[in-house]
Short mmCIF file of C-alpha atoms in Angstrom, two decimals:
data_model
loop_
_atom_site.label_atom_id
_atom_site.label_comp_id
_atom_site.label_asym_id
_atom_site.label_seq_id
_atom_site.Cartn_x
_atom_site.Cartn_y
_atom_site.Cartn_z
CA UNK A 13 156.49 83.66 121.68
CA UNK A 14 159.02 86.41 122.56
CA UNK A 15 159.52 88.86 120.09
CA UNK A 16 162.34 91.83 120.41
CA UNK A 17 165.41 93.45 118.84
CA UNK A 18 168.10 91.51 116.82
CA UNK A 19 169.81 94.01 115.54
CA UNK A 20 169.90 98.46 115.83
CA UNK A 21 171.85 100.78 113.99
CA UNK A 22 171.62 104.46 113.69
CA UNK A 23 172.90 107.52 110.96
CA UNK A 24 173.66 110.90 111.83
CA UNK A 25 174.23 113.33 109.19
CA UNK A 26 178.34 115.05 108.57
CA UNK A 27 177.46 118.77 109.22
CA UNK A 28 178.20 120.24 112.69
CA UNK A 29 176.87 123.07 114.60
CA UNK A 30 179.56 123.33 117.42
CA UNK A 31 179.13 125.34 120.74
CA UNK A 32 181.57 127.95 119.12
CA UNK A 33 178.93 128.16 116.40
CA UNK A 34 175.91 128.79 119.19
CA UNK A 35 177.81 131.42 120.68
CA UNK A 36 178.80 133.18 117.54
CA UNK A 37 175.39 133.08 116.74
CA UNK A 38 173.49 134.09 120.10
CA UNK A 39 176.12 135.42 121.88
CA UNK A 40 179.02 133.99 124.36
CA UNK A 41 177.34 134.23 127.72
CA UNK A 42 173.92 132.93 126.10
CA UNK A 43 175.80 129.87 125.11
CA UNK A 44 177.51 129.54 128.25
CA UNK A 45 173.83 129.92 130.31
CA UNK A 46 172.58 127.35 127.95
CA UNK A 47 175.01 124.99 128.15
CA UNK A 48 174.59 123.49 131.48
CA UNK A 49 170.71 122.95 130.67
CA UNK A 50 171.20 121.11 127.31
CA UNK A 51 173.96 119.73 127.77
CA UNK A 52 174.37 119.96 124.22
CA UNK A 53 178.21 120.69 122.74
CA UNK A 54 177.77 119.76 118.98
CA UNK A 55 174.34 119.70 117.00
CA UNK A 56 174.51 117.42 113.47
CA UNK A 57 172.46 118.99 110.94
CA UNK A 58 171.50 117.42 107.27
CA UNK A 59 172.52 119.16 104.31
CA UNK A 60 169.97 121.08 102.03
CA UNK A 61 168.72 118.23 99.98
CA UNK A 62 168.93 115.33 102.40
CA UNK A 63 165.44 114.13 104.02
CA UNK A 64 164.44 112.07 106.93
CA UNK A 65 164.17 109.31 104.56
CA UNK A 66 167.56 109.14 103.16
CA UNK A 67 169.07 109.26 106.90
CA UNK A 68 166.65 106.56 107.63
CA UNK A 69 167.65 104.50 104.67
CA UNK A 70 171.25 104.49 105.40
CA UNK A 71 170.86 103.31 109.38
CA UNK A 72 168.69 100.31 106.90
CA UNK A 73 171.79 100.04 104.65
CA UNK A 74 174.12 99.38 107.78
CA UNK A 75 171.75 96.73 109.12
CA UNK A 76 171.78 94.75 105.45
CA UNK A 77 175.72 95.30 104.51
CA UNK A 78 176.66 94.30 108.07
CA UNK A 79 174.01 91.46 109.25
CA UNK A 80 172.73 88.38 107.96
CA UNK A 81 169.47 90.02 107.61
CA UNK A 82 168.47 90.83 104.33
CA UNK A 83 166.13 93.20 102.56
CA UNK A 84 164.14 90.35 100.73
CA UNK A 85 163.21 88.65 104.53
CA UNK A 86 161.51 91.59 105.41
CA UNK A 87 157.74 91.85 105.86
CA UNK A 88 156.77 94.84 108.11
CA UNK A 89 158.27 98.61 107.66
CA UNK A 90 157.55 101.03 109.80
CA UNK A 91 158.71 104.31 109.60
CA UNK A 92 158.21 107.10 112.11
CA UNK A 93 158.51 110.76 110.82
CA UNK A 94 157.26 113.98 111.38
CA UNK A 95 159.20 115.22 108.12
CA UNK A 96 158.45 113.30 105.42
CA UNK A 97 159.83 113.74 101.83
CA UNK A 98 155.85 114.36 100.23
CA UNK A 99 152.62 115.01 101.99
CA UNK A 100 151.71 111.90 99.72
CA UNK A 101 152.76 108.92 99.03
CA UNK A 102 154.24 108.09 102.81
CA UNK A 103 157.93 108.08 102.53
CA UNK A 104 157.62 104.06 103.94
CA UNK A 105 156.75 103.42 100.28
CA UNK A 106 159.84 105.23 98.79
CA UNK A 107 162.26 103.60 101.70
CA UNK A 108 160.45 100.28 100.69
CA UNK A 109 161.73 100.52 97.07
CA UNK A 110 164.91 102.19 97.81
CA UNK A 111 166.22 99.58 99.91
CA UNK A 112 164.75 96.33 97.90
CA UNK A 113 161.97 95.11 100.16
CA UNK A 114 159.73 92.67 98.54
CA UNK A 115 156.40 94.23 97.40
CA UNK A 116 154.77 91.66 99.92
CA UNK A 117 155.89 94.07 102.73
CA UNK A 118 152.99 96.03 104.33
CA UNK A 119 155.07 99.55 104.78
CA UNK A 120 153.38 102.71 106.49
CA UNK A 121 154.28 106.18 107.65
CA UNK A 122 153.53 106.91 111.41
CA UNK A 123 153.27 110.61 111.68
CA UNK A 124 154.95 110.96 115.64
CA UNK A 125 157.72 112.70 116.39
CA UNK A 126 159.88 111.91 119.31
CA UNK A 127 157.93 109.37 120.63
CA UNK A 128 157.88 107.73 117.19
CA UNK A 129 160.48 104.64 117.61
CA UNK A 130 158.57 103.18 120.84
CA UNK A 131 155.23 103.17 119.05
CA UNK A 132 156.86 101.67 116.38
CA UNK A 133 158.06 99.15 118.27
CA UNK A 134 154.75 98.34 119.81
CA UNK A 135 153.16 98.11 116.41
CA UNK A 136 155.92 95.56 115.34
CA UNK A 137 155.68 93.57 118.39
CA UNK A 138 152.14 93.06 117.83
CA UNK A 139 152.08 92.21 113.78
CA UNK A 140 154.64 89.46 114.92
CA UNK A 141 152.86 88.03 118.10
CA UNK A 142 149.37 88.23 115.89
CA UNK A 143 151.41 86.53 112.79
CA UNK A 144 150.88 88.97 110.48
CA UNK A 145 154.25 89.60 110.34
CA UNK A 146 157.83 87.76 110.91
CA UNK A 147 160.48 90.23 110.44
CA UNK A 148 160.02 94.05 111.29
CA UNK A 149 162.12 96.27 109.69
CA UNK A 150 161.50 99.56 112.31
CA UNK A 151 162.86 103.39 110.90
CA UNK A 152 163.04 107.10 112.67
CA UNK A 153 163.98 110.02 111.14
CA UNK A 154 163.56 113.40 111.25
CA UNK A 155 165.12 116.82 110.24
CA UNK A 156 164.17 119.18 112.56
CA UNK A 157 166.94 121.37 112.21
CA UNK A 158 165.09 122.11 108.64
CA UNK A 159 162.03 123.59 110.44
CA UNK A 160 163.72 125.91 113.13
CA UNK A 161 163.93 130.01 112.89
CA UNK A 162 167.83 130.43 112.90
CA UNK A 163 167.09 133.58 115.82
CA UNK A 164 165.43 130.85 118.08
CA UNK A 165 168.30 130.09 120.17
CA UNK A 166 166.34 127.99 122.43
CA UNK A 167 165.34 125.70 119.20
CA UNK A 168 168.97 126.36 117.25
CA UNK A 169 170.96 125.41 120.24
CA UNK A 170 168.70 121.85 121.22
CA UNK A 171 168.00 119.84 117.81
CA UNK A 172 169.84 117.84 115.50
CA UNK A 173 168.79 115.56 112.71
CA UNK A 174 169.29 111.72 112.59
CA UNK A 175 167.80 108.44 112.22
CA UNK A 176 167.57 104.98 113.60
CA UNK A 177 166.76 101.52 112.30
CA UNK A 178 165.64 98.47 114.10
CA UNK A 179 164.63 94.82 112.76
CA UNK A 180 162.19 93.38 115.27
CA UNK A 181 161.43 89.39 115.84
CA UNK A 182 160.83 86.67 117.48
CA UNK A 183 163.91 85.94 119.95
CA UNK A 184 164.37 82.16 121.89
CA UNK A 185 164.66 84.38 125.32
CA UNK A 186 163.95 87.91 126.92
CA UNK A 187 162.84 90.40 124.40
CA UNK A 188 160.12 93.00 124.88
CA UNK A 189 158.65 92.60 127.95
CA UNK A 190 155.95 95.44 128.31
CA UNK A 191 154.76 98.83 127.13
CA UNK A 192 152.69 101.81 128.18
CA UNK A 193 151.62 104.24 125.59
CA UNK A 194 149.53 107.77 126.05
CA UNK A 195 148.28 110.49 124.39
CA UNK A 196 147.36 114.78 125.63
CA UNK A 197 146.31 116.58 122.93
CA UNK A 198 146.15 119.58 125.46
CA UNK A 199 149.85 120.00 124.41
CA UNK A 200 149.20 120.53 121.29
CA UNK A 201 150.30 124.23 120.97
CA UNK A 202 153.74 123.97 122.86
CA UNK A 203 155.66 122.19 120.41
CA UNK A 204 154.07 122.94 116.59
CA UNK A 205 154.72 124.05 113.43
CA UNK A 206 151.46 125.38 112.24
CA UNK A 207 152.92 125.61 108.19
CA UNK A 208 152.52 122.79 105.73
CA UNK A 209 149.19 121.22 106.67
CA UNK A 210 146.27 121.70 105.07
CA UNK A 211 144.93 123.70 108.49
CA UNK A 212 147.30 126.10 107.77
CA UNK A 213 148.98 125.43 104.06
CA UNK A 214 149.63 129.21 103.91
CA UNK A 215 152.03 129.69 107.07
CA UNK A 216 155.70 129.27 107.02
CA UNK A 217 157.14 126.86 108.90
CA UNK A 218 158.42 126.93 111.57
CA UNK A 219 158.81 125.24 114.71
CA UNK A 220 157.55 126.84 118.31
CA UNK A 221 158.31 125.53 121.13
CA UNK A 222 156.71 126.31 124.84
CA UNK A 223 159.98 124.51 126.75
CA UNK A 224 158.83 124.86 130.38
CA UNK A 225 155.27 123.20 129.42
CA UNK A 226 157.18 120.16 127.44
CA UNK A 227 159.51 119.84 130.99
CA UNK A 228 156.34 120.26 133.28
CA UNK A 229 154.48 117.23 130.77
CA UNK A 230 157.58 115.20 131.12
CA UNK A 231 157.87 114.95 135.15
CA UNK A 232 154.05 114.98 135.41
CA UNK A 233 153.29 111.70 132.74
CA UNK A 234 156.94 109.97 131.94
CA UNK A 235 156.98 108.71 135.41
CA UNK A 236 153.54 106.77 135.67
CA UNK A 237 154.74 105.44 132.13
CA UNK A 238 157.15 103.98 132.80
CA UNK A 239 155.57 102.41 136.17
CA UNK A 240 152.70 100.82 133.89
CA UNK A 241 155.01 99.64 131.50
CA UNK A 242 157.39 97.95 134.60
CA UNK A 243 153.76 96.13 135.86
CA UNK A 244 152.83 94.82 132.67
CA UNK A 245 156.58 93.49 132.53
CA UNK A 246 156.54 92.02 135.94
CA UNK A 247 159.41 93.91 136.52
CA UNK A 248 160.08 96.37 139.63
CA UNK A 249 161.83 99.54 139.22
CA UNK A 250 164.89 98.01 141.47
CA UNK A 251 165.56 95.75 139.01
CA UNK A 252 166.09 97.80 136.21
CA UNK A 253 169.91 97.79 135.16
CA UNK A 254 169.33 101.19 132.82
CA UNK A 255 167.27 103.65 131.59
CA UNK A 256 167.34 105.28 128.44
CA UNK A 257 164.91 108.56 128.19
CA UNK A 258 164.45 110.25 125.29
CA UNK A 259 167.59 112.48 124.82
CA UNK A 260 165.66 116.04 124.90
CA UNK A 261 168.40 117.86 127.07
CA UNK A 262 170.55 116.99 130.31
CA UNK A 263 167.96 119.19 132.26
CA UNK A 264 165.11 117.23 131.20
CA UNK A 265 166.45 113.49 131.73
CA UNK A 266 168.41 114.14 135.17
CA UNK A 267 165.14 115.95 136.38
CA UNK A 268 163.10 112.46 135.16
CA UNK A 269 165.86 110.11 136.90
CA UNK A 270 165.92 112.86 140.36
CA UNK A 271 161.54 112.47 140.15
CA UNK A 272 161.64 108.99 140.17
CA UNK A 273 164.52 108.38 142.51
CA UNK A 274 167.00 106.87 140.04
CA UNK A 275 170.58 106.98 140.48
CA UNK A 276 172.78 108.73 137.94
CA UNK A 277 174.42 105.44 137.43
CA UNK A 278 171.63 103.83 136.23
CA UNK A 279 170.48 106.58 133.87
CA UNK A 280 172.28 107.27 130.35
CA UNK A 281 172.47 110.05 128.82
CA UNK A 282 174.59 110.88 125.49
CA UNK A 283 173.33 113.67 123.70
CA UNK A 284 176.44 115.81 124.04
CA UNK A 285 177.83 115.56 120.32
CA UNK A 286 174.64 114.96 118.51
CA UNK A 287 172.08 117.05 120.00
CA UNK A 288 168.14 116.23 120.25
CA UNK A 289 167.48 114.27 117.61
CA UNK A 290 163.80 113.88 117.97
CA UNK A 291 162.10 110.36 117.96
CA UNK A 292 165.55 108.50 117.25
CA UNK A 293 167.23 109.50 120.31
CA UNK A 294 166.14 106.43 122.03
CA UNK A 295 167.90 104.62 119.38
CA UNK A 296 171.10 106.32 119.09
CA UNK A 297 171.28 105.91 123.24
CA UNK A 298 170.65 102.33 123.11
CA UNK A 299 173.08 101.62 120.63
CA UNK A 300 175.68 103.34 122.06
CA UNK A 301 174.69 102.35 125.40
CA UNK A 302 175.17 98.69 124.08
CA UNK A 303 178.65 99.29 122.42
CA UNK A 304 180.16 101.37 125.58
CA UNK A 305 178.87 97.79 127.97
CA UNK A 306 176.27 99.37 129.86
CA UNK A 307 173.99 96.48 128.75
CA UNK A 308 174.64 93.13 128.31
CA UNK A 309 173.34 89.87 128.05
CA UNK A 310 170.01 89.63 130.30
CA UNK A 311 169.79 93.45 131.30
CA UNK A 312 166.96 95.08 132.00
CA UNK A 313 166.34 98.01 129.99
CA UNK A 314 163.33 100.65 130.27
CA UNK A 315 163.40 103.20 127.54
CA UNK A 316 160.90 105.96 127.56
CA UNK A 317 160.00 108.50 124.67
CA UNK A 318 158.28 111.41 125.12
CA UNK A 319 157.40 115.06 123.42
CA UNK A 320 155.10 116.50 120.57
CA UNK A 321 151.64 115.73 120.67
CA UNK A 322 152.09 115.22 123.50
CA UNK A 323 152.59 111.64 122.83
CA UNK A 324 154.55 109.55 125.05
CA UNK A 325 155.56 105.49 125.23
CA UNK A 326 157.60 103.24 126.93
CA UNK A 327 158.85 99.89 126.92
CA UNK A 328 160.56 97.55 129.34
CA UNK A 329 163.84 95.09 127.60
CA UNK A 330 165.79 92.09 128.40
CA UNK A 331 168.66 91.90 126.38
CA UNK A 332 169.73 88.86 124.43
CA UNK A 333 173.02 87.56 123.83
CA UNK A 334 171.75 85.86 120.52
CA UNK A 335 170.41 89.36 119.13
CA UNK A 336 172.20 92.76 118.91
CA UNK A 337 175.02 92.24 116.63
CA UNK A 338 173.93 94.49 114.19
CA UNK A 339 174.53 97.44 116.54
CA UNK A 340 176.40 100.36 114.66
CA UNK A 341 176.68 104.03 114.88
#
């Protein structure tokens, strides 16, 4: 049986934080010495009341008003979210009943944050290939920008807020052909927000961040990811037609492509008007990769997420004619 994506669409919220707004903020050369690194121009930020979940549940909405696929023939949801509406119930259970999924649909939080859409993924690809599942309904969402002290300029100027859907099932042809998934809880302290839990109920929060330890974690365990994931797809690094890193900053993903020897034009990158978006940056890529032709029928895609935690996975794609129309931004 191959199972993989049939259709991927992704929400950002309206709200923009420009570059004009960075540097009236932190100051006109801070912006312009920032710049270059992130390679960040516009930031999208949700609006006081709007959660991880509602962003999440209208990526859903686009999939069901656009698709065949309906609410009712979903049997899996997965949600991945660091910032969920309630410590309890898990906001899967809300999105469940907010978008009209059967109550025979097993639906569960995973508490990851930007490598949250390749784990879940890997959880939908095996529910499928076990049977205990048919159709996958996969969501990511966070709102960082809701965590982040407004005189961190190194946080301000990187995150935005978004979400990403994808139904996962069994496809006639290529699909998902391997992962690699991994874990350091030595990393712990460099990207936390210490507030909320019941560790630390007391503290505000707010997000730190330790940027050249997240960088140094990246070149030293992304690239043997990825490898693993390419052997248990039988597939060799050469014949990869794209990769699609998680979207942390320009400095981080053109220092992954110049570690591993990858050429620029095999590497995407499209953060510029959105920002880091957390654990659906992979998604947001990939579907605009998609829709601007960098993939098509039969590529082969490696896509690789990687931060808090530290957690990191990656998985190795053929792409499918028959799947994929439900791709929207």
């Amino acid at each position: 049986m191959n199972v993989g994506i049939s259709a991927l669409s992704c929400f950002l919220p309206e709200h923009i934080i420009s570059d004009d707004e960075i540097a009236f903020r932190f100051g006109r050369d801070y912006a312009d010495k920032i710049l270059p690194m992130t390679g960040i121009l516009e930031r999208r930020v949700a609006s006081g009341e709007e959660c991880a979940s509602d962003l999440a549940f209208l990526a859903a909405k686009k999939i069901f008003d656009n698709t065949a696929i309906t609410p009712g023939s979903i049997d899996l949801l997965v949600f991945g979210t660091q910032t969920g509406d309630y410590i309890m119930p898990s906001s899967a259970c809300l999105l469940q009943r907010r978008l009209g999924i059967p109550t025979t649909c097993a639906a569960f939080d995973v508490n990851l944050g930007c490598s949250q859409l390749v784990y879940g993924l890997g959880i939908a690809h095996s529910w499928i290939k076990s049977g205990m599942a048919k159709r996958a309904l996969v969501l990511s969402g966070d709102t960082p920008t809701k965590l982040l002290d407004s005189s961190d300029g190194a946080t301000v100027s990187v995150f935005g807020d978004g979400a990403a859907a994808v139904v996962v099932e069994e496809v006639s042809r290529g699909g998902i052909l391997g992962f690699d998934f991994g874990t350091d809880g030595m990393g712990a302290e460099d990207l936390i927000v210490r507030g909320g839990g019941m560790r630390s109920f007391h503290l505000k929060r707010k997000m730190e961040m330790n940027g050249v330890r997240i960088l140094t974690f990246a070149l030293k365990d992304v690239p043997s990811s990825v490898e693993r994931a390419l052997a248990r797809a039988k597939v060799s690094i050469s014949e990869v037609d794209l990769f699609v890193f998680h979207q942390a900053s320009a400095v981080v993903v053109k220092s992954l492509a110049k570690k591993m020897d990858i050429p620029d034009s095999k590497v995407f990158l499209g953060l510029e008007k959105i920002g880091n978006i957390g654990g659906s940056s992979v998604g947001h890529a990939l579907a605009k990769a998609h829709l601007e032709g960098r993939i098509r029928d039969g590529s082969k895609v490696v896509i690789s997420s990687f931060g808090v935690g530290f957690s990191w996975g990656s998985a190795v794609l053929e792409w499918s004619g028959e799947g994929y129309g439900g791709t929207f931004l």
